[in-house]
GROMACS .gro file of C-alpha atoms in nm:
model
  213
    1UNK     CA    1   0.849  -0.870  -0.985
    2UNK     CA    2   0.976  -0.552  -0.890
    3UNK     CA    3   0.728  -0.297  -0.781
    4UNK     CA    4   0.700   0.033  -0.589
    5UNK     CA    5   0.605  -0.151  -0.270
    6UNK     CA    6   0.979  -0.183  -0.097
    7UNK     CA    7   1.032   0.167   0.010
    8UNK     CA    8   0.718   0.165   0.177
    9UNK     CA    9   0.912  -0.165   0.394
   10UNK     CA   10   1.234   0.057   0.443
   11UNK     CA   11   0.990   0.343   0.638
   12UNK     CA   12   0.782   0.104   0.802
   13UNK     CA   13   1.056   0.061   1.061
   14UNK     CA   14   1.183   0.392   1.043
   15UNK     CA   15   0.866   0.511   1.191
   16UNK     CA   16   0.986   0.480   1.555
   17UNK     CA   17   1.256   0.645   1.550
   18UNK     CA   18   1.163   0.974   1.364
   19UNK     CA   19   0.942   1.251   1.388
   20UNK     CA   20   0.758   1.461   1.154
   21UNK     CA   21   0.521   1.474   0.920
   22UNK     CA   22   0.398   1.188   0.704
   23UNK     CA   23   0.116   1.052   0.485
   24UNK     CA   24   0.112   0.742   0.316
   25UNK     CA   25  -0.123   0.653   0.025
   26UNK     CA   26  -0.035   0.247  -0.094
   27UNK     CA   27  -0.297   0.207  -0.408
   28UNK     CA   28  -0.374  -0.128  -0.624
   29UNK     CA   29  -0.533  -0.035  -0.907
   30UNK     CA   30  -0.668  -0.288  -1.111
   31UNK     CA   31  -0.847  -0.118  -1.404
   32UNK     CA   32  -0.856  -0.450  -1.612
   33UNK     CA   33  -0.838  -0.807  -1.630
   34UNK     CA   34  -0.486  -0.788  -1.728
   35UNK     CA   35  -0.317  -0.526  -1.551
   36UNK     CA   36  -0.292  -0.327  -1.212
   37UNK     CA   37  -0.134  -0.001  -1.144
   38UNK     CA   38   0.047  -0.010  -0.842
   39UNK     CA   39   0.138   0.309  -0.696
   40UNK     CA   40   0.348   0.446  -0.380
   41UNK     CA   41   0.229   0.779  -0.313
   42UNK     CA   42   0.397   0.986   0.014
   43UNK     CA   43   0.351   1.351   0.177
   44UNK     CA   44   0.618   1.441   0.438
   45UNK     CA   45   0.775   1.767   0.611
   46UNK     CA   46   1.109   1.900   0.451
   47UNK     CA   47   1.245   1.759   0.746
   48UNK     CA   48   1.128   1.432   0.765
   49UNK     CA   49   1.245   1.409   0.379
   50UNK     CA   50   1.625   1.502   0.493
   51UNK     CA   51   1.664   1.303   0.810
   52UNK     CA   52   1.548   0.951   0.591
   53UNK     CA   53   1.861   1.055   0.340
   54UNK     CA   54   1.675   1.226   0.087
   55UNK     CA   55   1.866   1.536   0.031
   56UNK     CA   56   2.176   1.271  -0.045
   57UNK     CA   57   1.948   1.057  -0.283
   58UNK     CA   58   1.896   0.757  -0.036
   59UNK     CA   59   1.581   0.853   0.098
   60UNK     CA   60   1.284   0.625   0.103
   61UNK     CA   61   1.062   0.801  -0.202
   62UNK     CA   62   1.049   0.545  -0.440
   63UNK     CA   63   1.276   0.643  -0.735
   64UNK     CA   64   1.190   0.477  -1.073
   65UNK     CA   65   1.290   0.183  -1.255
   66UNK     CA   66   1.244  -0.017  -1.546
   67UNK     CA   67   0.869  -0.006  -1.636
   68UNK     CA   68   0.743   0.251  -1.380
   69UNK     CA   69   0.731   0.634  -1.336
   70UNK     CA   70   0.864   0.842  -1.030
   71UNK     CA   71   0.750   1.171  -0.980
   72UNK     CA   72   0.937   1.364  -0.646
   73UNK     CA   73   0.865   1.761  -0.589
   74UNK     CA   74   1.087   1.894  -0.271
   75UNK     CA   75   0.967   2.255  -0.155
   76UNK     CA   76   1.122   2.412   0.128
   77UNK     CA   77   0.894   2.285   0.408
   78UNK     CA   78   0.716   1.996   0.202
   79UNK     CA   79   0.848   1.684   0.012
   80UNK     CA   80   0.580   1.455  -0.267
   81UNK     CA   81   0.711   1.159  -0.431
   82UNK     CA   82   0.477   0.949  -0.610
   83UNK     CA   83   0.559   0.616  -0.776
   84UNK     CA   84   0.371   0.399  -1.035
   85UNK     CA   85   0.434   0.077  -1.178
   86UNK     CA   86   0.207  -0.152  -1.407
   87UNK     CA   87   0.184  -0.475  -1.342
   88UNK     CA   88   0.029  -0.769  -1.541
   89UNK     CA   89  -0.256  -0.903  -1.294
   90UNK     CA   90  -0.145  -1.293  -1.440
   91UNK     CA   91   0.239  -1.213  -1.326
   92UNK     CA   92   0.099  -1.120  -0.962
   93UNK     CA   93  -0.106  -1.441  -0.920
   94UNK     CA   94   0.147  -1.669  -1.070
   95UNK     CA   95   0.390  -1.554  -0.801
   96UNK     CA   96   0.751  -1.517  -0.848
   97UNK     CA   97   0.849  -1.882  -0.915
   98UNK     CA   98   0.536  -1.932  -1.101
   99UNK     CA   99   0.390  -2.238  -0.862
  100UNK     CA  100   0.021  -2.047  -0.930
  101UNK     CA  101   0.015  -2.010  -0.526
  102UNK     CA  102  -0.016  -1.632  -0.533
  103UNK     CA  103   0.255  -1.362  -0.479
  104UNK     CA  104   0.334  -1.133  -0.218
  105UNK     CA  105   0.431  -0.808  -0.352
  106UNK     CA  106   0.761  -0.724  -0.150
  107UNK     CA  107   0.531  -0.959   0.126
  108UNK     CA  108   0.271  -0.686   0.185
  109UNK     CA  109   0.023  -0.798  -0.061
  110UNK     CA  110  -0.093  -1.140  -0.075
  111UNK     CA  111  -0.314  -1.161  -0.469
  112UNK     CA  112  -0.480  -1.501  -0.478
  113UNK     CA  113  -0.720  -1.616  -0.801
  114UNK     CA  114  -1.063  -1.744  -0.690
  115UNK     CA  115  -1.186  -1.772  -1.044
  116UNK     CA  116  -1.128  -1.611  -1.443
  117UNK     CA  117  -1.248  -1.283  -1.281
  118UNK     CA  118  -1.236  -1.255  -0.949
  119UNK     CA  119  -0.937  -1.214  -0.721
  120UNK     CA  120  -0.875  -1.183  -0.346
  121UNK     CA  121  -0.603  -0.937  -0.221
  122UNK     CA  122  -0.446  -0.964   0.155
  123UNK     CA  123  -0.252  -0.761   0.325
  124UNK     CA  124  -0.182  -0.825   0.634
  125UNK     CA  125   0.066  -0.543   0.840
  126UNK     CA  126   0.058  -0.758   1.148
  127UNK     CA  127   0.216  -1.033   1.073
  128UNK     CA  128   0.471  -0.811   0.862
  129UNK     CA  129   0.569  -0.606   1.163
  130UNK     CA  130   0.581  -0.915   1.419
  131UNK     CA  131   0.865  -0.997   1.318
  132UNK     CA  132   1.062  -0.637   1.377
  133UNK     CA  133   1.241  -0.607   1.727
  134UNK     CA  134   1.148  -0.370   1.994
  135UNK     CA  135   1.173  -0.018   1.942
  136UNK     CA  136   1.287   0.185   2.213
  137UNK     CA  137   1.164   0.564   2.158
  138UNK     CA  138   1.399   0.673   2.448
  139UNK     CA  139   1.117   0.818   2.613
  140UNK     CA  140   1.001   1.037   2.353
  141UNK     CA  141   0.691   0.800   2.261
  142UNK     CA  142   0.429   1.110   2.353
  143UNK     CA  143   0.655   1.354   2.162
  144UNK     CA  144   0.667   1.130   1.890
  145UNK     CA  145   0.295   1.042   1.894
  146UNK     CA  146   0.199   1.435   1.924
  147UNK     CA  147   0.419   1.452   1.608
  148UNK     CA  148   0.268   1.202   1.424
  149UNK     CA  149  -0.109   1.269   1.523
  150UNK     CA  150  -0.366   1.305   1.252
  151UNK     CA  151  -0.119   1.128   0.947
  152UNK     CA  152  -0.194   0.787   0.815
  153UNK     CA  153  -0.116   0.529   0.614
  154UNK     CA  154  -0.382   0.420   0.387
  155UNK     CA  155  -0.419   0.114   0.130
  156UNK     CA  156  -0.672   0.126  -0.158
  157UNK     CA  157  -0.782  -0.134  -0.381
  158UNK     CA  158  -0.963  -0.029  -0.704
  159UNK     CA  159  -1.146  -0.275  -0.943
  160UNK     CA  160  -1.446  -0.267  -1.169
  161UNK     CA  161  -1.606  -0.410  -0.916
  162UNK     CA  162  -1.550  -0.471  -0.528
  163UNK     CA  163  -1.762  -0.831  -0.399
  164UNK     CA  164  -1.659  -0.777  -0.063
  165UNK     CA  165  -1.378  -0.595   0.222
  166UNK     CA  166  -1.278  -0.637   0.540
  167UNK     CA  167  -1.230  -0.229   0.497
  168UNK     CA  168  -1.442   0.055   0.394
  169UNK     CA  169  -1.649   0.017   0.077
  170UNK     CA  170  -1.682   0.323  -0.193
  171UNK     CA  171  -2.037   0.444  -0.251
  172UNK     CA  172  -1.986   0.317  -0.574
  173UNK     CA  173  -1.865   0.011  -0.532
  174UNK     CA  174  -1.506   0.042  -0.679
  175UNK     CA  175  -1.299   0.105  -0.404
  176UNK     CA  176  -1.189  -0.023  -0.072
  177UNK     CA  177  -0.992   0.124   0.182
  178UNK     CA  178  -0.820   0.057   0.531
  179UNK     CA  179  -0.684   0.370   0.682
  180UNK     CA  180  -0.382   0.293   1.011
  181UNK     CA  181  -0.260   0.607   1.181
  182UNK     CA  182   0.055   0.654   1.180
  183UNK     CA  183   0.127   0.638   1.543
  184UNK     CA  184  -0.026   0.301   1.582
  185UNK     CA  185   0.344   0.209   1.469
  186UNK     CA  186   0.439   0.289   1.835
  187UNK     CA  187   0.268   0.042   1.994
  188UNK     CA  188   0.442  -0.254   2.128
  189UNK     CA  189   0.365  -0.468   1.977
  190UNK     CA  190   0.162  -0.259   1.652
  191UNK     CA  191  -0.205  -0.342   1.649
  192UNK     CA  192  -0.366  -0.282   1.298
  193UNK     CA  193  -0.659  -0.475   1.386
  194UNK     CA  194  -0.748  -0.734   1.123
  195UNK     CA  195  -0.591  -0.799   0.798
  196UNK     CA  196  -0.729  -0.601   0.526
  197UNK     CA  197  -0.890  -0.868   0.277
  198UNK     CA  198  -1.069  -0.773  -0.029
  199UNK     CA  199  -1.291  -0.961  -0.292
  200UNK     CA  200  -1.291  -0.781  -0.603
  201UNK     CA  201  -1.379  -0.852  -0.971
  202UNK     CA  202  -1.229  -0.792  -1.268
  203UNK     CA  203  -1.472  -0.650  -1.495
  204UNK     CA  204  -1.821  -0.527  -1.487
  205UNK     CA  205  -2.084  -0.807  -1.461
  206UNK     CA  206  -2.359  -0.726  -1.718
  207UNK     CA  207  -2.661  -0.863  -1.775
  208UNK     CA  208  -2.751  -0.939  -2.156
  209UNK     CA  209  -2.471  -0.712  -2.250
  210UNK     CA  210  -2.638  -0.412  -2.117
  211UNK     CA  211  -2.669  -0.375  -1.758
  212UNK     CA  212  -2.354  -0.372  -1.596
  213UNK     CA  213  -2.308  -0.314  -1.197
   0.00000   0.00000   0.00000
């Protein structure tokens, strides 16, 4: 499955070594029992845009592809990019090779079935960025964290219904969310605290066809 998740990756350990600034908005969007929007969604300085390669069109905004839609709006001092793709909610549990074990969605998203229609969605940054070498900021880390102070990277997960989350829960109850600053990607090693795990359901539970919370 191909979805809008990679370039997220690519920046992910980019961080480090650049300065500027950058919001991150990762949102699973599961308006139905058979499909999920995923979308990539990114607000960064003109500057920040140009030293990751975009003015040369290998930058890390997502760029479309078969099945999804890329929006990207470059202003003199800001840069948006926006990417959506739709994904069939039975595609991301089967997993890639179809074994039913779940699938992790360029291995940021874990999407397990717990029953007909309810799912559980992991993502767990930790692990991911164990695994990435030591950065050396060349003693610029308090530049770099003065530069990346009050930005974030936030994850959403949106459902009919949310049963329970390891982040925060919408008034409503259709939406959770885990916000990580950006400059908690300087820490050696990261610390994201725990993974972000959400219950959610996919439809409405009504009572006598009526009722419906």
């Amino acid at each position: 499955m191909v979805c809008p998740l990679r370039p997220v990756l690519a920046f992910l350990c980019l961080i480090p070594l650049l300065s500027g600034c950058l919001d991150v908005d990762v949102t699973m969007d599961f308006k139905d029992s058979e499909a999920a929007d995923m979308t990539v969604a990114m607000d960064m300085s003109r500057e920040f845009y140009d030293l990751t390669g975009g003015g040369k069109g290998q930058g890390i905004c997502p760029k479309a592809t078969e099945g999804s839609k890329a929006d990207l709006v470059v202003g003199e001092k800001q840069v948006t990019c926006r990417a959506t793709r739709t994904v069939k909610v039975a595609d991301m549990v089967a997993g890639k090779r179809g074994d039913g074990k779940g699938i992790e969605a360029d291995k940021m998203a874990l999407v397990e079935r717990i029953d007909d229609d309810t799912l559980r969605v992991t993502m767990d940054l930790t692990g991911l960025m164990a695994q990435r070498p030591p950065q050396d900021q060349g003693g610029a880390e308090d530049m770099l964290r003065a530069a990346f102070a009050g930005h974030s990277l936030i994850f959403r997960i949106k459902a009919p219904g949310i049963v329970d989350t390891t982040g925060e829960l919408s008034d409503d109850g259709t939406t959770a969310t885990k916000v990580i600053p950006i400059a908690a990607f300087l820490d050696q090693p990261p610390d994201f605290g725990p993974p972000f795990v959400t219950t959610l359901r996919l439809r409405e539970s009504c009572w006598l066809w009526v009722f419906c919370g």
